[in-house]
Amino acid sequence: AAYDGGAGLGARPQGKGAFLRGQRRRLNVRPIFLAVIIPWALFSAVYAALSFDIRYEEPGLAWSIVAAAFVGVFAAGVAACTASSRGPANAEHEPTWWIFLFVSMFLAFFVAFSLGNANFASNMQPFYAMQNLNNYTDVSPSKMRGQQLMDAGIIQFVEGTRLDISKSMGFKHGSVYCVAPIVLGTDQPATYDFWAVGTDCCSGNQANFHCPNFNNPHANGGLRLMADDERPYYRLAVQQAEATYKIQASHPLFFEWTVNPTDTVASWRFAGRGEFLVWMLSYLLFQTFLAAVATLAFAKMGF
């Protein structure tokens, strides 16, 4: 496909575009380069716009970039249809590589769209959200109240803090939403405002909370629950615990119980950036492979 035998990647007559039929049997690197770089650049731009802080802080700008990329895909499709409608008999325009470019851009756009959304949801959005909240250390669940720490994202509790599994509870709504109070030693605070949470890690009808790190002696930190859609169900589980164990929870805050919450948050950023770099480089190799295969296939087909 990179030869004058008919491919648009053959040598171009002077003054003709990159995707026009050539006149000499000589490899033309420029259009092959464009067939690799354009889809890859589109993939990288869409993936980055949907993954990183531009989406969190300036969502309108991020979606404008995505929309512009889609317009580019559409424009390539129009060019491919226009070239195809002229037919292979027209020596001035070879439709084969326009079609390849359109299909490659279409594929790159939707792969980047899917991966970017997944990366943002699983890594970067939780990281940015946690960065907007405050960090607190040496918090005593016996002395502090939930109302005092409503802006907490990360809490490192004082030594001796543990989960009181005997007062754990679960509320079932599809999944089982499990809660266990965070307490200091054997203290029984006036109000149980700090709760470790998890889904499908308790039976719901007895005190058997076994969510991550529930029995880890080194765990004494909490990551704030950021899933707004889950919070009402955890609140209902706490209300059941209040009624069952005759306790009070005036301003319950919900946390993922962990060993070092600061390291966990940092790992989200590391994972998000790492996934972007791996996929960006992998897609460059993938697109290069596609262009090489297309070049050989078109050459054998006599284009």
mmCIF file of C-alpha atoms in Angstrom:
data_model
loop_
_atom_site.group_PDB
_atom_site.id
_atom_site.type_symbol
_atom_site.label_atom_id
_atom_site.label_comp_id
_atom_site.label_asym_id
_atom_site.label_seq_id
_atom_site.Cartn_x
_atom_site.Cartn_y
_atom_site.Cartn_z
ATOM 1 C CA ALA A 1 0.000 0.000 0.000
ATOM 2 C CA ALA A 2 3.044 2.196 0.217
ATOM 3 C CA TYR A 3 3.781 1.808 -3.489
ATOM 4 C CA ASP A 4 2.537 3.217 -6.762
ATOM 5 C CA GLY A 5 0.851 -0.081 -7.478
ATOM 6 C CA GLY A 6 -2.245 1.873 -6.415
ATOM 7 C CA ALA A 7 -1.888 2.838 -2.761
ATOM 8 C CA GLY A 8 -2.355 6.327 -1.503
ATOM 9 C CA LEU A 9 0.933 5.786 0.355
ATOM 10 C CA GLY A 10 2.915 5.544 -2.894
ATOM 11 C CA ALA A 11 5.131 8.426 -4.027
ATOM 12 C CA ARG A 12 3.011 11.500 -4.584
ATOM 13 C CA PRO A 13 3.137 13.667 -7.679
ATOM 14 C CA GLN A 14 4.346 17.131 -6.779
ATOM 15 C CA GLY A 15 1.635 19.254 -5.229
ATOM 16 C CA LYS A 16 -0.690 16.380 -4.326
ATOM 17 C CA GLY A 17 -1.906 15.472 -0.819
ATOM 18 C CA ALA A 18 -0.668 12.724 1.463
ATOM 19 C CA PHE A 19 -3.555 10.375 0.701
ATOM 20 C CA LEU A 20 -3.538 10.681 -3.121
ATOM 21 C CA ARG A 21 -2.531 7.946 -5.536
ATOM 22 C CA GLY A 22 1.209 8.078 -6.327
ATOM 23 C CA GLN A 23 3.051 7.703 -9.609
ATOM 24 C CA ARG A 24 6.312 5.862 -8.762
ATOM 25 C CA ARG A 25 6.917 2.578 -6.958
ATOM 26 C CA ARG A 26 8.684 4.173 -4.005
ATOM 27 C CA LEU A 27 7.876 4.031 -0.303
ATOM 28 C CA ASN A 28 6.338 7.251 0.940
ATOM 29 C CA VAL A 29 6.962 7.592 4.675
ATOM 30 C CA ARG A 30 4.939 10.731 5.328
ATOM 31 C CA PRO A 31 1.429 9.303 4.882
ATOM 32 C CA ILE A 32 2.337 6.161 6.836
ATOM 33 C CA PHE A 33 3.588 8.424 9.614
ATOM 34 C CA LEU A 34 0.312 10.369 9.565
ATOM 35 C CA ALA A 35 -1.703 7.127 9.673
ATOM 36 C CA VAL A 36 0.117 6.273 12.905
ATOM 37 C CA ILE A 37 0.410 9.656 14.606
ATOM 38 C CA ILE A 38 -3.061 11.116 14.018
ATOM 39 C CA PRO A 39 -5.058 8.251 15.669
ATOM 40 C CA TRP A 40 -2.488 7.964 18.452
ATOM 41 C CA ALA A 41 -2.530 11.707 19.170
ATOM 42 C CA LEU A 42 -6.338 11.633 19.252
ATOM 43 C CA PHE A 43 -6.243 8.669 21.643
ATOM 44 C CA SER A 44 -3.773 10.420 23.969
ATOM 45 C CA ALA A 45 -5.692 13.706 23.978
ATOM 46 C CA VAL A 46 -9.065 12.122 24.770
ATOM 47 C CA TYR A 47 -7.590 9.797 27.392
ATOM 48 C CA ALA A 48 -5.787 12.679 29.137
ATOM 49 C CA ALA A 49 -8.790 15.025 29.016
ATOM 50 C CA LEU A 50 -11.033 12.410 30.633
ATOM 51 C CA SER A 51 -8.506 11.208 33.218
ATOM 52 C CA PHE A 52 -6.829 14.160 34.874
ATOM 53 C CA ASP A 53 -7.410 17.397 36.765
ATOM 54 C CA ILE A 54 -8.725 19.274 33.747
ATOM 55 C CA ARG A 55 -11.870 17.146 33.987
ATOM 56 C CA TYR A 56 -12.201 17.613 37.743
ATOM 57 C CA GLU A 57 -11.501 21.368 37.815
ATOM 58 C CA GLU A 58 -12.667 22.444 34.335
ATOM 59 C CA PRO A 59 -15.129 19.803 33.131
ATOM 60 C CA GLY A 60 -16.495 22.074 30.401
ATOM 61 C CA LEU A 61 -13.037 22.425 28.855
ATOM 62 C CA ALA A 62 -12.390 18.682 29.140
ATOM 63 C CA TRP A 63 -15.619 17.785 27.351
ATOM 64 C CA SER A 64 -14.911 20.448 24.715
ATOM 65 C CA ILE A 65 -11.645 18.651 23.920
ATOM 66 C CA VAL A 66 -13.519 15.364 23.655
ATOM 67 C CA ALA A 67 -16.135 16.959 21.399
ATOM 68 C CA ALA A 68 -13.420 18.448 19.166
ATOM 69 C CA ALA A 69 -11.812 15.029 18.874
ATOM 70 C CA PHE A 70 -15.143 13.523 17.845
ATOM 71 C CA VAL A 71 -15.551 16.241 15.222
ATOM 72 C CA GLY A 72 -12.146 15.217 13.896
ATOM 73 C CA VAL A 73 -13.314 11.610 13.629
ATOM 74 C CA PHE A 74 -16.450 12.748 11.839
ATOM 75 C CA ALA A 75 -14.407 14.869 9.423
ATOM 76 C CA ALA A 76 -12.209 11.874 8.618
ATOM 77 C CA GLY A 77 -15.347 9.842 7.962
ATOM 78 C CA VAL A 78 -16.660 12.489 5.575
ATOM 79 C CA ALA A 79 -13.325 12.549 3.741
ATOM 80 C CA ALA A 80 -13.371 8.753 3.482
ATOM 81 C CA CYS A 81 -16.917 8.738 2.096
ATOM 82 C CA THR A 82 -16.060 11.504 -0.379
ATOM 83 C CA ALA A 83 -12.992 9.654 -1.620
ATOM 84 C CA SER A 84 -14.928 6.380 -1.865
ATOM 85 C CA SER A 85 -17.747 7.978 -3.854
ATOM 86 C CA ARG A 86 -15.282 8.988 -6.531
ATOM 87 C CA GLY A 87 -14.336 5.352 -7.007
ATOM 88 C CA PRO A 88 -10.956 3.705 -7.626
ATOM 89 C CA ALA A 89 -11.058 4.762 -11.267
ATOM 90 C CA ASN A 90 -10.144 8.283 -10.230
ATOM 91 C CA ALA A 91 -6.364 8.287 -10.088
ATOM 92 C CA GLU A 92 -6.266 11.504 -8.131
ATOM 93 C CA HIS A 93 -7.848 10.102 -4.936
ATOM 94 C CA GLU A 94 -7.314 6.670 -3.444
ATOM 95 C CA PRO A 95 -10.096 5.932 -0.905
ATOM 96 C CA THR A 96 -8.390 2.967 0.808
ATOM 97 C CA TRP A 97 -6.167 4.941 3.191
ATOM 98 C CA TRP A 98 -8.828 7.485 3.988
ATOM 99 C CA ILE A 99 -11.025 4.607 5.128
ATOM 100 C CA PHE A 100 -8.144 3.210 7.197
ATOM 101 C CA LEU A 101 -7.572 6.598 8.827
ATOM 102 C CA PHE A 102 -11.264 7.013 9.664
ATOM 103 C CA VAL A 103 -11.585 3.513 11.155
ATOM 104 C CA SER A 104 -8.379 3.995 13.170
ATOM 105 C CA MET A 105 -9.539 7.341 14.550
ATOM 106 C CA PHE A 106 -12.971 5.951 15.364
ATOM 107 C CA LEU A 107 -11.402 3.033 17.245
ATOM 108 C CA ALA A 108 -8.909 5.287 19.053
ATOM 109 C CA PHE A 109 -11.662 7.664 20.166
ATOM 110 C CA PHE A 110 -13.892 5.046 21.731
ATOM 111 C CA VAL A 111 -11.059 3.076 23.341
ATOM 112 C CA ALA A 112 -9.719 6.300 24.883
ATOM 113 C CA PHE A 113 -13.226 7.319 25.961
ATOM 114 C CA SER A 114 -13.726 4.027 27.810
ATOM 115 C CA LEU A 115 -10.265 3.895 29.382
ATOM 116 C CA GLY A 116 -10.292 7.566 30.373
ATOM 117 C CA ASN A 117 -13.620 7.271 32.179
ATOM 118 C CA ALA A 118 -12.475 4.098 33.950
ATOM 119 C CA ASN A 119 -9.188 5.671 35.045
ATOM 120 C CA PHE A 120 -10.917 8.794 36.323
ATOM 121 C CA ALA A 121 -13.547 6.856 38.266
ATOM 122 C CA SER A 122 -11.191 4.343 39.878
ATOM 123 C CA ASN A 123 -8.075 6.456 40.486
ATOM 124 C CA MET A 124 -8.028 10.159 39.737
ATOM 125 C CA GLN A 125 -11.477 11.296 40.881
ATOM 126 C CA PRO A 126 -11.046 9.799 44.391
ATOM 127 C CA PHE A 127 -7.577 11.342 44.573
ATOM 128 C CA TYR A 128 -8.754 14.847 43.596
ATOM 129 C CA ALA A 129 -11.782 14.626 45.870
ATOM 130 C CA MET A 130 -9.617 13.613 48.832
ATOM 131 C CA GLN A 131 -7.196 16.459 48.090
ATOM 132 C CA ASN A 132 -10.038 18.940 48.581
ATOM 133 C CA LEU A 133 -10.691 17.679 52.103
ATOM 134 C CA ASN A 134 -8.585 18.103 55.241
ATOM 135 C CA ASN A 135 -6.235 15.672 56.947
ATOM 136 C CA TYR A 136 -6.385 15.143 60.704
ATOM 137 C CA THR A 137 -3.966 13.237 62.909
ATOM 138 C CA ASP A 138 -4.079 11.995 66.504
ATOM 139 C CA VAL A 139 -7.860 12.045 66.570
ATOM 140 C CA SER A 140 -9.484 10.460 69.595
ATOM 141 C CA PRO A 141 -12.907 8.985 68.802
ATOM 142 C CA SER A 142 -13.804 9.395 72.482
ATOM 143 C CA LYS A 143 -13.091 13.123 72.624
ATOM 144 C CA MET A 144 -13.902 14.349 69.142
ATOM 145 C CA ARG A 145 -17.358 14.586 67.577
ATOM 146 C CA GLY A 146 -18.341 14.043 63.997
ATOM 147 C CA GLN A 147 -19.624 17.602 63.721
ATOM 148 C CA GLN A 148 -16.105 18.897 64.416
ATOM 149 C CA LEU A 149 -14.595 16.920 61.532
ATOM 150 C CA MET A 150 -17.184 17.259 58.780
ATOM 151 C CA ASP A 151 -14.453 18.341 56.349
ATOM 152 C CA ALA A 152 -12.189 15.380 57.102
ATOM 153 C CA GLY A 153 -10.867 13.341 54.189
ATOM 154 C CA ILE A 154 -8.091 11.442 55.957
ATOM 155 C CA ILE A 155 -8.022 10.727 59.673
ATOM 156 C CA GLN A 156 -5.179 9.109 61.592
ATOM 157 C CA PHE A 157 -6.557 8.060 64.958
ATOM 158 C CA VAL A 158 -4.596 7.876 68.195
ATOM 159 C CA GLU A 159 -2.858 4.679 69.212
ATOM 160 C CA GLY A 160 -5.208 2.144 70.749
ATOM 161 C CA THR A 161 -8.090 2.941 68.409
ATOM 162 C CA ARG A 162 -9.906 -0.141 67.150
ATOM 163 C CA LEU A 163 -13.172 -1.391 65.680
ATOM 164 C CA ASP A 164 -15.881 -2.497 68.078
ATOM 165 C CA ILE A 165 -17.105 -5.533 66.162
ATOM 166 C CA SER A 166 -19.632 -6.337 68.893
ATOM 167 C CA LYS A 167 -21.645 -3.288 67.858
ATOM 168 C CA SER A 168 -21.391 -3.793 64.096
ATOM 169 C CA MET A 169 -24.452 -3.948 61.896
ATOM 170 C CA GLY A 170 -25.491 -4.398 58.269
ATOM 171 C CA PHE A 171 -28.304 -3.071 56.122
ATOM 172 C CA LYS A 172 -29.295 -5.037 53.057
ATOM 173 C CA HIS A 173 -30.376 -3.258 49.875
ATOM 174 C CA GLY A 174 -29.157 -5.424 47.042
ATOM 175 C CA SER A 175 -25.696 -5.416 48.630
ATOM 176 C CA VAL A 176 -25.167 -5.561 52.376
ATOM 177 C CA TYR A 177 -23.899 -2.228 53.732
ATOM 178 C CA CYS A 178 -21.810 -2.987 56.804
ATOM 179 C CA VAL A 179 -20.762 -0.627 59.597
ATOM 180 C CA ALA A 180 -18.682 -0.950 62.756
ATOM 181 C CA PRO A 181 -17.972 1.849 65.269
ATOM 182 C CA ILE A 182 -14.423 3.144 65.664
ATOM 183 C CA VAL A 183 -13.593 3.394 69.374
ATOM 184 C CA LEU A 184 -10.609 4.022 71.629
ATOM 185 C CA GLY A 185 -9.752 0.918 73.622
ATOM 186 C CA THR A 186 -12.666 -0.084 75.822
ATOM 187 C CA ASP A 187 -14.131 3.433 76.019
ATOM 188 C CA GLN A 188 -17.836 3.837 75.439
ATOM 189 C CA PRO A 189 -18.235 7.351 74.017
ATOM 190 C CA ALA A 190 -21.361 9.393 74.549
ATOM 191 C CA THR A 191 -21.905 9.392 70.783
ATOM 192 C CA TYR A 192 -20.485 6.945 68.235
ATOM 193 C CA ASP A 193 -19.679 9.284 65.360
ATOM 194 C CA PHE A 194 -16.881 7.412 63.580
ATOM 195 C CA TRP A 195 -17.714 4.276 61.628
ATOM 196 C CA ALA A 196 -15.754 1.888 59.437
ATOM 197 C CA VAL A 197 -17.747 0.704 56.441
ATOM 198 C CA GLY A 198 -17.711 -1.843 53.642
ATOM 199 C CA THR A 199 -20.086 -3.727 51.372
ATOM 200 C CA ASP A 200 -20.903 -7.443 51.472
ATOM 201 C CA CYS A 201 -18.501 -8.112 54.339
ATOM 202 C CA CYS A 202 -21.018 -8.941 57.062
ATOM 203 C CA SER A 203 -24.161 -11.035 57.300
ATOM 204 C CA GLY A 204 -26.427 -8.148 58.223
ATOM 205 C CA ASN A 205 -28.241 -10.042 60.966
ATOM 206 C CA GLN A 206 -25.438 -10.457 63.483
ATOM 207 C CA ALA A 207 -22.279 -8.696 64.655
ATOM 208 C CA ASN A 208 -19.734 -10.252 62.300
ATOM 209 C CA PHE A 209 -18.097 -7.310 60.510
ATOM 210 C CA HIS A 210 -15.140 -8.622 58.467
ATOM 211 C CA CYS A 211 -14.427 -5.815 56.012
ATOM 212 C CA PRO A 212 -10.832 -4.983 54.943
ATOM 213 C CA ASN A 213 -8.354 -4.587 57.833
ATOM 214 C CA PHE A 214 -10.999 -5.324 60.470
ATOM 215 C CA ASN A 215 -8.503 -7.484 62.411
ATOM 216 C CA ASN A 216 -5.282 -5.726 61.388
ATOM 217 C CA PRO A 217 -3.579 -4.486 64.581
ATOM 218 C CA HIS A 218 -1.664 -1.849 62.611
ATOM 219 C CA ALA A 219 -4.783 -0.228 61.139
ATOM 220 C CA ASN A 220 -5.814 3.001 62.826
ATOM 221 C CA GLY A 221 -6.561 5.313 59.893
ATOM 222 C CA GLY A 222 -9.672 6.199 57.964
ATOM 223 C CA LEU A 223 -10.379 7.265 54.391
ATOM 224 C CA ARG A 224 -13.611 9.230 54.094
ATOM 225 C CA LEU A 225 -16.404 7.549 52.156
ATOM 226 C CA MET A 226 -16.848 9.551 48.942
ATOM 227 C CA ALA A 227 -19.658 7.556 47.313
ATOM 228 C CA ASP A 228 -22.729 9.734 47.852
ATOM 229 C CA ASP A 229 -25.080 7.038 46.579
ATOM 230 C CA GLU A 230 -23.943 4.607 49.302
ATOM 231 C CA ARG A 231 -24.068 6.980 52.262
ATOM 232 C CA PRO A 232 -27.864 6.720 52.915
ATOM 233 C CA TYR A 233 -27.627 2.937 53.254
ATOM 234 C CA TYR A 234 -24.759 3.160 55.713
ATOM 235 C CA ARG A 235 -26.780 5.714 57.646
ATOM 236 C CA LEU A 236 -29.647 3.223 57.850
ATOM 237 C CA ALA A 237 -27.228 0.558 59.098
ATOM 238 C CA VAL A 238 -26.080 2.957 61.831
ATOM 239 C CA GLN A 239 -29.686 3.638 62.797
ATOM 240 C CA GLN A 240 -30.248 -0.107 63.136
ATOM 241 C CA ALA A 241 -27.140 -0.313 65.343
ATOM 242 C CA GLU A 242 -28.453 2.545 67.493
ATOM 243 C CA ALA A 243 -31.742 0.752 68.011
ATOM 244 C CA THR A 244 -30.176 -2.669 68.597
ATOM 245 C CA TYR A 245 -27.339 -1.691 70.950
ATOM 246 C CA LYS A 246 -29.010 1.315 72.621
ATOM 247 C CA ILE A 247 -26.272 3.716 71.533
ATOM 248 C CA GLN A 248 -26.293 7.191 69.999
ATOM 249 C CA ALA A 249 -24.649 8.418 66.774
ATOM 250 C CA SER A 250 -25.335 12.138 66.486
ATOM 251 C CA HIS A 251 -23.212 12.972 63.409
ATOM 252 C CA PRO A 252 -21.890 9.707 61.962
ATOM 253 C CA LEU A 253 -18.946 9.910 59.557
ATOM 254 C CA PHE A 254 -18.039 6.922 57.406
ATOM 255 C CA PHE A 255 -14.528 5.709 56.630
ATOM 256 C CA GLU A 256 -12.649 2.918 54.968
ATOM 257 C CA TRP A 257 -10.531 1.394 57.724
ATOM 258 C CA THR A 258 -6.894 1.217 56.636
ATOM 259 C CA VAL A 259 -3.290 1.129 57.827
ATOM 260 C CA ASN A 260 -1.857 4.231 56.160
ATOM 261 C CA PRO A 261 -4.535 6.325 54.464
ATOM 262 C CA THR A 262 -2.053 8.912 53.138
ATOM 263 C CA ASP A 263 -0.152 6.232 51.224
ATOM 264 C CA THR A 264 -3.422 4.853 49.879
ATOM 265 C CA VAL A 265 -4.383 8.250 48.450
ATOM 266 C CA ALA A 266 -0.937 8.687 46.910
ATOM 267 C CA SER A 267 -1.244 5.248 45.314
ATOM 268 C CA TRP A 268 -4.370 6.386 43.437
ATOM 269 C CA ARG A 269 -2.412 9.161 41.718
ATOM 270 C CA PHE A 270 0.482 6.816 40.961
ATOM 271 C CA ALA A 271 -1.883 4.217 39.507
ATOM 272 C CA GLY A 272 -3.772 6.788 37.423
ATOM 273 C CA ARG A 273 -0.637 8.253 35.889
ATOM 274 C CA GLY A 274 0.885 4.820 35.404
ATOM 275 C CA GLU A 275 -2.168 3.509 33.576
ATOM 276 C CA PHE A 276 -2.157 6.532 31.281
ATOM 277 C CA LEU A 277 1.506 6.117 30.345
ATOM 278 C CA VAL A 278 1.210 2.369 29.795
ATOM 279 C CA TRP A 279 -1.871 2.688 27.593
ATOM 280 C CA MET A 280 -0.471 5.654 25.678
ATOM 281 C CA LEU A 281 2.710 3.784 24.747
ATOM 282 C CA SER A 282 0.820 0.545 24.127
ATOM 283 C CA TYR A 283 -1.567 2.277 21.763
ATOM 284 C CA LEU A 284 1.334 3.783 19.819
ATOM 285 C CA LEU A 285 2.705 0.282 19.261
ATOM 286 C CA PHE A 286 -0.763 -1.016 18.400
ATOM 287 C CA GLN A 287 -1.401 1.737 15.853
ATOM 288 C CA THR A 288 2.041 1.228 14.317
ATOM 289 C CA PHE A 289 1.259 -2.459 13.940
ATOM 290 C CA LEU A 290 -2.089 -1.693 12.287
ATOM 291 C CA ALA A 291 -0.463 0.697 9.818
ATOM 292 C CA ALA A 292 2.242 -1.843 8.963
ATOM 293 C CA VAL A 293 -0.298 -4.604 8.384
ATOM 294 C CA ALA A 294 -2.440 -2.282 6.261
ATOM 295 C CA THR A 295 0.560 -1.239 4.180
ATOM 296 C CA LEU A 296 1.465 -4.843 3.392
ATOM 297 C CA ALA A 297 -2.151 -5.856 2.781
ATOM 298 C CA PHE A 298 -2.863 -2.979 0.421
ATOM 299 C CA ALA A 299 0.358 -3.654 -1.486
ATOM 300 C CA LYS A 300 -0.645 -7.296 -2.042
ATOM 301 C CA MET A 301 -4.120 -6.182 -3.117
ATOM 302 C CA GLY A 302 -2.521 -4.015 -5.789
ATOM 303 C CA PHE A 303 -3.573 -0.665 -4.324
#
